[in-house]
XYZ file of N, CA and C in Angstrom:
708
model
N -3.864 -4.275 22.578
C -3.093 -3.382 21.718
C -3.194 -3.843 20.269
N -3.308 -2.976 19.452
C -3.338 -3.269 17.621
C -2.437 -3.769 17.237
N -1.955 -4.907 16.618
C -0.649 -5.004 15.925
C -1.241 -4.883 14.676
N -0.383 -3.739 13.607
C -0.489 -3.135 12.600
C 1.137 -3.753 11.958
N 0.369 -4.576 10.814
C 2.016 -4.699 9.401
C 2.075 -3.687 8.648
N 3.116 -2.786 8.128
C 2.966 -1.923 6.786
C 3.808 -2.910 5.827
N 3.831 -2.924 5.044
C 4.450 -3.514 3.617
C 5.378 -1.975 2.943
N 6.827 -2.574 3.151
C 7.593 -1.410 2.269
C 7.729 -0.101 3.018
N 7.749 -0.550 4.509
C 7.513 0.305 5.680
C 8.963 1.426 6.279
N 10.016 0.677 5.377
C 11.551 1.087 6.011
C 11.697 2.696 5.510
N 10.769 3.243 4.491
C 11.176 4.880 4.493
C 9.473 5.464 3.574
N 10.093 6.386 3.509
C 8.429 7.212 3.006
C 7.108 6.992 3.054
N 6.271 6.677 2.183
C 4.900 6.916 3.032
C 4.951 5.921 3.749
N 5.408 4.812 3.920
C 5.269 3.728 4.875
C 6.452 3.679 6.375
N 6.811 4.748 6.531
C 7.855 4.912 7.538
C 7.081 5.682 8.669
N 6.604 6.747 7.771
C 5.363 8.009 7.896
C 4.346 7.285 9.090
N 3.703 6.588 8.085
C 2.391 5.561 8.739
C 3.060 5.015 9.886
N 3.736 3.973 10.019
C 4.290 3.497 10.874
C 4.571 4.731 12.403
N 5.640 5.591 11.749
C 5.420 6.605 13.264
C 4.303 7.012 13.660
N 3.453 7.399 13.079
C 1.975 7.904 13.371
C 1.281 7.112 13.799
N 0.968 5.939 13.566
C 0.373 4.187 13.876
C 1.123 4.215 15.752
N 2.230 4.270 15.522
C 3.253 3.513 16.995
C 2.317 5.084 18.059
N 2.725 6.067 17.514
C 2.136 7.470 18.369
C 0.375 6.981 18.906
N -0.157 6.751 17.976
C -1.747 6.150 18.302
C -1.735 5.134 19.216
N -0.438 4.248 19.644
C -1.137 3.282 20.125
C -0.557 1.562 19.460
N -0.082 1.327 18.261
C -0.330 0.016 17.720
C 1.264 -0.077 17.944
N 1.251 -1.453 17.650
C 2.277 -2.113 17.716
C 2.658 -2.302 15.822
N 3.803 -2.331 15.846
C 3.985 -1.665 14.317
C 5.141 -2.926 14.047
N 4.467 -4.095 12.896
C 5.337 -4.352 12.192
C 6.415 -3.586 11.061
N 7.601 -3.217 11.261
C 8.150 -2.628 9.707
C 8.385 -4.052 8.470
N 7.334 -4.033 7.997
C 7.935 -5.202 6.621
C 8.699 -4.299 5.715
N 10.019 -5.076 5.718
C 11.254 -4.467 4.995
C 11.811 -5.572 3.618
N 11.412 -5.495 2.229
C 12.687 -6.395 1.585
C 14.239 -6.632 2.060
N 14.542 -5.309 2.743
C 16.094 -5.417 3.074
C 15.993 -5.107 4.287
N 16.404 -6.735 5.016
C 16.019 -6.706 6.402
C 16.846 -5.779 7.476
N 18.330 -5.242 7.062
C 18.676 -4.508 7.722
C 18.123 -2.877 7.324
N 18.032 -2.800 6.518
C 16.876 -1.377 6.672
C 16.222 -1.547 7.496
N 15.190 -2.485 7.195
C 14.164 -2.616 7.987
C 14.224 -2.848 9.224
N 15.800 -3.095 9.701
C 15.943 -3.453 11.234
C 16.234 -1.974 11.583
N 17.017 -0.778 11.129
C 17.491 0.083 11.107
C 16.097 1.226 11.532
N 15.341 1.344 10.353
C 13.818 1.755 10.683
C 13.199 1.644 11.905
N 12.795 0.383 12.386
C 12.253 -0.121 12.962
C 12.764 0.512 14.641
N 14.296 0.387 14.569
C 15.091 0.637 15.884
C 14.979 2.241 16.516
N 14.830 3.138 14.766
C 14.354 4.331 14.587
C 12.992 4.749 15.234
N 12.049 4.111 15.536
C 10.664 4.306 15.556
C 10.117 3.691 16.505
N 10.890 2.081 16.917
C 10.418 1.704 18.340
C 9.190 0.573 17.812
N 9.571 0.413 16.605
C 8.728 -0.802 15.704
C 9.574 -1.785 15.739
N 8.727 -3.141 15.270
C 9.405 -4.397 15.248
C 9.535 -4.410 13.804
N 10.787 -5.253 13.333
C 11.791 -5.593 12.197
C 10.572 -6.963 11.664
N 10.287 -7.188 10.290
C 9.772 -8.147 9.938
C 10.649 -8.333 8.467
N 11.872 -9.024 7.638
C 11.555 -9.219 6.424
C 10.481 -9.558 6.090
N 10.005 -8.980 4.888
C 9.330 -9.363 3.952
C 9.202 -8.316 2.425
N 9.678 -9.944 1.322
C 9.827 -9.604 0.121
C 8.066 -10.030 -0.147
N 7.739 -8.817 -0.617
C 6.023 -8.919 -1.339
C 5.909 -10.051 -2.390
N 6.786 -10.467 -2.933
C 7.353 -11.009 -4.759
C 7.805 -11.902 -4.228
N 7.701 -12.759 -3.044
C 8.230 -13.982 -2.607
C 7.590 -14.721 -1.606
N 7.181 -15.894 -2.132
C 6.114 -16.533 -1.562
C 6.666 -17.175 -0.412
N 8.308 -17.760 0.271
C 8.569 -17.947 1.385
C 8.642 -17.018 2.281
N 9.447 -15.907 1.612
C 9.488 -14.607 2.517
C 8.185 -14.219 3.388
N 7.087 -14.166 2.385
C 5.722 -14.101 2.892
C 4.712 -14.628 4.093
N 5.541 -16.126 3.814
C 5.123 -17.113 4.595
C 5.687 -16.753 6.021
N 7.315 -16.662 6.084
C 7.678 -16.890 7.443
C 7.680 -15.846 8.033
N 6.960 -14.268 7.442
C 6.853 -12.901 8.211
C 5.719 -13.359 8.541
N 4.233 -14.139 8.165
C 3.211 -14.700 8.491
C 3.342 -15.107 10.300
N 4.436 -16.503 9.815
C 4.630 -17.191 10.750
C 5.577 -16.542 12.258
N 5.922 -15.232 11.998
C 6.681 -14.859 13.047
C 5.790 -14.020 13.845
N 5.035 -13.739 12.905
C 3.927 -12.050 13.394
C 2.827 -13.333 13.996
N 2.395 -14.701 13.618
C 1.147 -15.280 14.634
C 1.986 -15.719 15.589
N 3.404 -16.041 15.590
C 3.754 -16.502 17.499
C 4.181 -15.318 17.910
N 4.056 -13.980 17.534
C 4.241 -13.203 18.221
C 2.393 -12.606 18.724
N 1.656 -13.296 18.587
C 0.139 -13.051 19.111
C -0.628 -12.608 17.753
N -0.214 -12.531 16.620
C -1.346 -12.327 15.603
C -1.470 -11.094 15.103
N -2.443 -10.437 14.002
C -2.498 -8.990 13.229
C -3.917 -8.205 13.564
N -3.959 -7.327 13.685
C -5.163 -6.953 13.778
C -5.400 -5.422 11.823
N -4.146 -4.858 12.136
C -4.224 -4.333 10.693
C -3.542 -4.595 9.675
N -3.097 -4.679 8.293
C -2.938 -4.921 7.030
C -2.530 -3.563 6.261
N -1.303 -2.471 6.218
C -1.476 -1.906 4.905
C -0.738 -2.540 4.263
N -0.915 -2.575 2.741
C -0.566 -3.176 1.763
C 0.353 -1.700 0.705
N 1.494 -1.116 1.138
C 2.125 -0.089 1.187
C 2.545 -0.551 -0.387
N 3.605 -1.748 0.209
C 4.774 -1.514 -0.760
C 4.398 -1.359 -2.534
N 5.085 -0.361 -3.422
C 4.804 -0.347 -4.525
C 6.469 0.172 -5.282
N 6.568 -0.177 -6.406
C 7.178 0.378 -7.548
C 5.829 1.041 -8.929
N 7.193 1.868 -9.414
C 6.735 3.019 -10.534
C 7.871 2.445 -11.642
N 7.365 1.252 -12.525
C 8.644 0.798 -13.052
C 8.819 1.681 -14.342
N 7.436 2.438 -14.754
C 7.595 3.065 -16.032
C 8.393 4.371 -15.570
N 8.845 4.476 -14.960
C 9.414 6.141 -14.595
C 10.910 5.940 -14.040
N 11.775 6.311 -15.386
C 12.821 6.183 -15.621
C 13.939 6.994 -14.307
N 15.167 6.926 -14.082
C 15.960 8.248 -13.590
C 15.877 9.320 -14.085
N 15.658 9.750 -14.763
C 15.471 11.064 -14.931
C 13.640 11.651 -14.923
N 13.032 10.662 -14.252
C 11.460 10.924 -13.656
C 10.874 11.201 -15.270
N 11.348 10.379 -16.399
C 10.450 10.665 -17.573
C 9.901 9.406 -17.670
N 8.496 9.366 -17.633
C 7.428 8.170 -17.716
C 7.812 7.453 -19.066
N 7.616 6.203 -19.504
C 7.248 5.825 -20.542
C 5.837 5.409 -21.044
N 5.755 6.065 -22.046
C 4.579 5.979 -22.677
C 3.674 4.391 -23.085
N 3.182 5.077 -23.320
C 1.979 3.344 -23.989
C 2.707 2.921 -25.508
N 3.303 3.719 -25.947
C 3.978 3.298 -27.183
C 5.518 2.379 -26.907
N 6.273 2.908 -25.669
C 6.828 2.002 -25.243
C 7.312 1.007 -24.881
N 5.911 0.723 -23.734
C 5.606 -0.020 -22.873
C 5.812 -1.034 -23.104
N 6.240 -1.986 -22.321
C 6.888 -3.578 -22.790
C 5.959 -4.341 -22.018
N 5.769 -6.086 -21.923
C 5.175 -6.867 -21.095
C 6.095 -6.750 -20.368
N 7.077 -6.799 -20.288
C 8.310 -6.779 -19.232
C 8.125 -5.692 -18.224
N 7.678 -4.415 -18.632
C 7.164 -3.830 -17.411
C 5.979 -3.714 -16.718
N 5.553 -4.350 -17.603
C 3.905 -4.334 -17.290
C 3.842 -5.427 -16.115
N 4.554 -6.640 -16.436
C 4.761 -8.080 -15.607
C 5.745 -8.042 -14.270
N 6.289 -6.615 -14.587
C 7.348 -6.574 -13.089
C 6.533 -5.082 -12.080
N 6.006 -3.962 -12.699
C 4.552 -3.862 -12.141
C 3.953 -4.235 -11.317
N 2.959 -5.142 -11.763
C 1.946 -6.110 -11.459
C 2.721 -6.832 -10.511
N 3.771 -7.237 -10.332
C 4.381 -8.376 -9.509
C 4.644 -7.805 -8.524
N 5.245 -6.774 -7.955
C 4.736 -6.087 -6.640
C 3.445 -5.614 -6.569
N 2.959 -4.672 -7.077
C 1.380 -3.621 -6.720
C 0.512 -4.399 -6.938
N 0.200 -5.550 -7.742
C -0.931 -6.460 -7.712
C -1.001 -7.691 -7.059
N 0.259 -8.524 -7.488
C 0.173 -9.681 -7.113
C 1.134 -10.153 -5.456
N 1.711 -8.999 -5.308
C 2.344 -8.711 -4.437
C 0.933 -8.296 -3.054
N 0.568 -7.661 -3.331
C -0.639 -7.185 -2.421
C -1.351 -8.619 -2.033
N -1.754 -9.432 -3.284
C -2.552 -10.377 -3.191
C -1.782 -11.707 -2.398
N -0.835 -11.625 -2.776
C 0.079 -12.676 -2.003
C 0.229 -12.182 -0.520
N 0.494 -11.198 -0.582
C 0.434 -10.807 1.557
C -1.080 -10.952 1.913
N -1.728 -10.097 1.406
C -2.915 -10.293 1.841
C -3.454 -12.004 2.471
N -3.259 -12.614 1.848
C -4.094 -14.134 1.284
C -3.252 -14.473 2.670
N -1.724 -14.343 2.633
C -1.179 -15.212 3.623
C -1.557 -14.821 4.827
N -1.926 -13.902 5.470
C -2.486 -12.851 6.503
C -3.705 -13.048 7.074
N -4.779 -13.264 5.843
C -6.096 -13.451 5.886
C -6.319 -14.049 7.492
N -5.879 -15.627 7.505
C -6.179 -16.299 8.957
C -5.586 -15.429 9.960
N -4.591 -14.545 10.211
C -4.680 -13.666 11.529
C -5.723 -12.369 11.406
N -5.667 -11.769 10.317
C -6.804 -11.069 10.353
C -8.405 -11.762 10.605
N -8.372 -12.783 9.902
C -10.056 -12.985 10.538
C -10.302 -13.654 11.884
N -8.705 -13.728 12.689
C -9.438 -13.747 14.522
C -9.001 -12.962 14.858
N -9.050 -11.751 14.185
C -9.049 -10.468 14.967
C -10.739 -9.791 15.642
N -10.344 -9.069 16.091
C -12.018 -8.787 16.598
C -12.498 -7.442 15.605
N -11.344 -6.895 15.318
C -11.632 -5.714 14.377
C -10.415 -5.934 13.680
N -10.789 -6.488 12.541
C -9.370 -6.726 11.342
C -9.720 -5.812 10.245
N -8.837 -4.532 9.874
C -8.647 -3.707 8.994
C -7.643 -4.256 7.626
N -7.466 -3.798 6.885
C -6.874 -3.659 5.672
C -7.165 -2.081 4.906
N -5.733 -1.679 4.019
C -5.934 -0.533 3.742
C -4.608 -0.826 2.658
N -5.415 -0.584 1.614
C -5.039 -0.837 -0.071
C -4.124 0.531 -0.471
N -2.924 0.630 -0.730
C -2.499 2.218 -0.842
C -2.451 2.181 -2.359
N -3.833 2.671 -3.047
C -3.707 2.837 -4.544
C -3.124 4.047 -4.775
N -3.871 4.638 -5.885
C -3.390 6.017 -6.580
C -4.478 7.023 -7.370
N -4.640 8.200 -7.293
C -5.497 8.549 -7.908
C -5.249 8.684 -9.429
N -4.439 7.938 -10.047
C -4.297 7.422 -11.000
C -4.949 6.366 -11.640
N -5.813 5.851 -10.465
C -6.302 4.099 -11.099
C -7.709 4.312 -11.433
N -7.805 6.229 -10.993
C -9.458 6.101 -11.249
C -9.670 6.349 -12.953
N -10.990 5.501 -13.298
C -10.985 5.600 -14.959
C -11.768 7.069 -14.537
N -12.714 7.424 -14.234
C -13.406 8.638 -13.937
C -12.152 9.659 -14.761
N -11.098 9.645 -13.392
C -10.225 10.916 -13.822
C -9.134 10.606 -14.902
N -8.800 9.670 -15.550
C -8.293 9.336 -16.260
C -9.112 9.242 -17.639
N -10.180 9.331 -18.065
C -10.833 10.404 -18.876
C -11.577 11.656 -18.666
N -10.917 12.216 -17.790
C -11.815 13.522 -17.990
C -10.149 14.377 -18.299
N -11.147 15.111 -19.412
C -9.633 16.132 -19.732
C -9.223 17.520 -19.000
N -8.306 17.377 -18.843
C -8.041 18.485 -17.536
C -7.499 18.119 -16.261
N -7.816 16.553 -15.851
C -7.550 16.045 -14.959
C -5.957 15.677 -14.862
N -5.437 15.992 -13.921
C -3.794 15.171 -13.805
C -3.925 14.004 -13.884
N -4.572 13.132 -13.499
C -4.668 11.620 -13.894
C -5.047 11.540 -16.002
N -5.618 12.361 -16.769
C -5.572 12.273 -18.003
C -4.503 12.642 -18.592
N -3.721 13.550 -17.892
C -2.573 13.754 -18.902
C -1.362 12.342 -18.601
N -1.234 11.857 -17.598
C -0.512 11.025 -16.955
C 0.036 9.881 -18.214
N 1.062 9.879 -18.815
C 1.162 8.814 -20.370
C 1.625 7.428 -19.824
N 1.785 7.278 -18.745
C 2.144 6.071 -18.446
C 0.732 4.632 -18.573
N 1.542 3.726 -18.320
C 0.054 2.525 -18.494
C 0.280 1.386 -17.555
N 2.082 1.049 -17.492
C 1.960 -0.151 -16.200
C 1.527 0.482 -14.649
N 1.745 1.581 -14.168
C 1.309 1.881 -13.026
C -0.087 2.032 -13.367
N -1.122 2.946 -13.690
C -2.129 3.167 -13.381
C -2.960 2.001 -13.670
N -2.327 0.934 -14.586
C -3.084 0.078 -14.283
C -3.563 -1.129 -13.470
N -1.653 -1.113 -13.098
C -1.819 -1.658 -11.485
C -2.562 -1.216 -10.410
N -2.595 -0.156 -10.169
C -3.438 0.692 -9.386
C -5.414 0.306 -9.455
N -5.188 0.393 -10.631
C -7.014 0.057 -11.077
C -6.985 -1.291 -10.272
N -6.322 -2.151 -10.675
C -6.154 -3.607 -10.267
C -6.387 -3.620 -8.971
N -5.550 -3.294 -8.012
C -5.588 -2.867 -6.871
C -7.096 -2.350 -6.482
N -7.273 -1.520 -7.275
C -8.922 -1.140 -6.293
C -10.422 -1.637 -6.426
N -9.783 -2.661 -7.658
C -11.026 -3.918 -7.992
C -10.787 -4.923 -6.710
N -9.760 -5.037 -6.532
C -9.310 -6.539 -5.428
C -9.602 -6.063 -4.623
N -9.853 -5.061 -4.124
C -9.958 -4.127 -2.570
C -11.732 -3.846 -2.517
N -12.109 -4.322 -3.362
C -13.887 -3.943 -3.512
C -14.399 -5.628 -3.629
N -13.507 -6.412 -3.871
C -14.113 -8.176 -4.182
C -13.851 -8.814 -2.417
N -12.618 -8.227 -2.623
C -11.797 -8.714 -0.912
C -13.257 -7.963 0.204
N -13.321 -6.381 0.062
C -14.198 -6.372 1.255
C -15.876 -6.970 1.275
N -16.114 -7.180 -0.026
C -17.679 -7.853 -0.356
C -17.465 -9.685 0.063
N -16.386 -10.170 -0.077
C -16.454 -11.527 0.132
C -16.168 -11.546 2.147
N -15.681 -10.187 2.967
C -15.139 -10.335 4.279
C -15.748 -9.116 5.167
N -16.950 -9.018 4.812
C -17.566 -8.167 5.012
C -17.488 -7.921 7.029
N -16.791 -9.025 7.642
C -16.477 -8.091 8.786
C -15.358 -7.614 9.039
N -14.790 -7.441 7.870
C -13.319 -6.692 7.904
C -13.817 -5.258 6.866
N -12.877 -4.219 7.500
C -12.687 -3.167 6.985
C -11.631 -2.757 6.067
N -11.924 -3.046 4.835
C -10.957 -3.253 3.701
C -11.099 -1.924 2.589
N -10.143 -0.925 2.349
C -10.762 0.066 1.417
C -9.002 0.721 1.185
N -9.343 0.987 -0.405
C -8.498 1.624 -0.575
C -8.161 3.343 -0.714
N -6.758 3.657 -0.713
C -6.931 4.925 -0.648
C -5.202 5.495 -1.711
N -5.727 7.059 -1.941
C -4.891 7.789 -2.642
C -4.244 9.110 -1.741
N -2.985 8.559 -1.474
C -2.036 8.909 -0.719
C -1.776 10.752 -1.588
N -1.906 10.914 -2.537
C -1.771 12.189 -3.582
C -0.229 11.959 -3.765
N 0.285 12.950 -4.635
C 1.469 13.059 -5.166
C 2.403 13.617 -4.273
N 3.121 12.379 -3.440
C 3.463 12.790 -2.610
C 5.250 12.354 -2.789
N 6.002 13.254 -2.430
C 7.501 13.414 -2.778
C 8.154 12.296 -1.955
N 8.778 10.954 -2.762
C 9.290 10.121 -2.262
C 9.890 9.076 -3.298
N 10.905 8.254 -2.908
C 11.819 7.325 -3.674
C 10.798 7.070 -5.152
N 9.355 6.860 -4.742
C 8.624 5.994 -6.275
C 8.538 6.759 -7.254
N 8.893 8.566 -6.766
C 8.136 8.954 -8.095
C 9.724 10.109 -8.075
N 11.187 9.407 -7.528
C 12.145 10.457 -7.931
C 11.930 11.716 -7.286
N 11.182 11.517 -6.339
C 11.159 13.069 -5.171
C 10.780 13.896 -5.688
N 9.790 13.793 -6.923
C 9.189 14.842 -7.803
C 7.669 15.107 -7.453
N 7.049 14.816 -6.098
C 5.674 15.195 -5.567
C 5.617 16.588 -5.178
N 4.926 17.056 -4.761
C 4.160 17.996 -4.659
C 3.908 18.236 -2.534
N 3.756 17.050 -2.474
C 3.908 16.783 -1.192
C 4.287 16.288 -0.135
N 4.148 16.681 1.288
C 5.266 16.128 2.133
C 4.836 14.792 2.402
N 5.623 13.854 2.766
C 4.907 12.507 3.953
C 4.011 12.199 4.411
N 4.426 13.584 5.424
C 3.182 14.019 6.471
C 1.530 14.262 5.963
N 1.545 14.775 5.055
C 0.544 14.933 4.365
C -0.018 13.812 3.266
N 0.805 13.018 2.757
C 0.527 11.629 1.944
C -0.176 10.449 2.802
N 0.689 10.429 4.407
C 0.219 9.580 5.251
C -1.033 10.006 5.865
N -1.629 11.160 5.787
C -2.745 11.304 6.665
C -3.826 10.028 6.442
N -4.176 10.024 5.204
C -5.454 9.201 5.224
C -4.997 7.643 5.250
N -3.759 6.959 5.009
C -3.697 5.592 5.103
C -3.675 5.800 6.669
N -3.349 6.052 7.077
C -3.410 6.672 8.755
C -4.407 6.636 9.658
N -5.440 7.600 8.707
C -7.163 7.544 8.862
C -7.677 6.285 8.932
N -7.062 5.773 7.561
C -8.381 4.604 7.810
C -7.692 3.052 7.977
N -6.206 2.991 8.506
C -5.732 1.959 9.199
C -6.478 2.134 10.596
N -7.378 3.117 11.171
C -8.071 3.415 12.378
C -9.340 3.441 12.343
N -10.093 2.921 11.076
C -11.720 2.809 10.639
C -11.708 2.166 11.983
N -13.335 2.431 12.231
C -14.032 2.120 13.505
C -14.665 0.696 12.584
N -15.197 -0.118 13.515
C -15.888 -1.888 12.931
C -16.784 -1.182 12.099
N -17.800 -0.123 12.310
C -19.078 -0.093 11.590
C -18.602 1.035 10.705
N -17.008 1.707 10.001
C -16.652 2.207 9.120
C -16.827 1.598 7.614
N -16.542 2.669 6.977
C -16.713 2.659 5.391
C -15.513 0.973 5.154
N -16.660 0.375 4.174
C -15.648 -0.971 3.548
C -15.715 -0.751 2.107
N -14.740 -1.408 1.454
C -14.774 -1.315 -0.597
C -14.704 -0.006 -0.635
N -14.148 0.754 -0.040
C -14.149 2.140 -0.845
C -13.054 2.561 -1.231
N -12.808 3.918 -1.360
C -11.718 4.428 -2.301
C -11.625 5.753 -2.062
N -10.725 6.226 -1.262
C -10.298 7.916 -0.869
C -9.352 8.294 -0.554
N -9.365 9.712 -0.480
C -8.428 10.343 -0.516
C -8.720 11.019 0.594
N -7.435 12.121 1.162
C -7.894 12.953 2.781
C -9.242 13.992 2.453
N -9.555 14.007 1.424
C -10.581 15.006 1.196
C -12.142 14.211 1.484
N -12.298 12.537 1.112
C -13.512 12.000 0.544
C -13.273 10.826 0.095
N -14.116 10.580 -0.838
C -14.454 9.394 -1.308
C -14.339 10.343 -2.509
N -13.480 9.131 -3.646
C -12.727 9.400 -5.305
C -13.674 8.256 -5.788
N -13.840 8.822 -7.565
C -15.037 8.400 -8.147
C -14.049 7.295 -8.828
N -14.401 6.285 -9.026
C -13.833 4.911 -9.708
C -13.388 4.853 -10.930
């Protein structure tokens, strides 16, 4: 049986994944910052309860250490994210704004947060026989659409998210070239209506989760380092 972690798993697109994951078949860590959510979720869905704070290097450690005596990982999404430039009232702040302060609290979940689970994980994923990973960027991080005019990613004025995001899909192209028998690729969930963006998407869950979904289920000889969406492969 698969044991599959989501990161930030206790509601929206990572609650999503998780039911759809448990329906397929896997055994479903919920990694929760707030472990009674996450116990709450979990009890919801018929998944197992894991704290884990992304932004905390013990937390990290002992969801590590509970998930290998419970027999080890076979998948990796790397869910959890904040939208720190996007105020309560869902108005972005601009690049004229923008502080290191958000740029550095950002980055500290969606980048370094990813990189810190990941890394601690690595040794159950590589005695897996088929160890996946699945990067949940944004089609925000692509520079492609982020200069072309016309594009929703060009009008987008924000700068700490999309550039976390970019970040994210460089590490997700170094990670699968250095682990090349793991299936590592990231993907763009679309604008999908949930806590990060103030319930101001366009779309349901159901439809955000399809493709982290998809390709938490890549076959061994599936696409690695890539970058898509439910439609394809998104230009960089």
């Amino acid at each position: 049986m698969t044991a599959t972690l989501i990161t930030g798993a206790n509601k929206g697109l990572g609650f999503e994944t998780a039911r759809r994951l448990i329906a397929a078949g896997h055994t479903v860590y919920i990694g929760s910052r707030d472990a009674e959510r996450g116990r709450r979720a979990a009890e919801r869905l018929g998944a197992r309860a894991v704290r884990l704070d992304v932004t905390d290097d013990a937390s990290v450690a002992a969801a590590a250490k509970t998930i290998e005596a419970d027999g080890g990982l076979d998948v990796l999404v790397n869910n959890a994210g904040i939208q720190e430039e996007m105020g309560d009232d869902n108005v972005v702040i601009g690049a004229a704004d923008v502080t290191a302060d958000v740029m550095r609290q950002t980055f500290e979940t969606n980048v370094f947060g990813m990189v810190r689970v990941t890394h601690a994980f690595l040794p159950l994923l590589r005695s897996s026989a088929a160890p996946v990973v699945v990067n949940v960027s944004s089609g925000l991080a692509s520079l492609t659409r982020a200069t072309t005019p016309g594009d929703p990613a060009y009008a987008y004025p924000g700068l700490a998210y999309p550039a976390s995001k970019t970040a994210v899909n460089m590490i997700t192209v170094q990670y699968a070239k250095a682990f090349p028998n793991m299936r590592i690729n990231a993907v763009e969930p679309g604008y999908t209506k949930t806590d990060l963006n103030g319930n101001s998407g366009v779309q349901t869950v159901e439809q955000g989760a399809e493709i982290i979904v998809r390709m938490a289920q890549v076959d061994p000889d599936g696409p690695t380092g890539g970058y898509f969406d439910a439609d394809g492969t998104l230009p960089w």
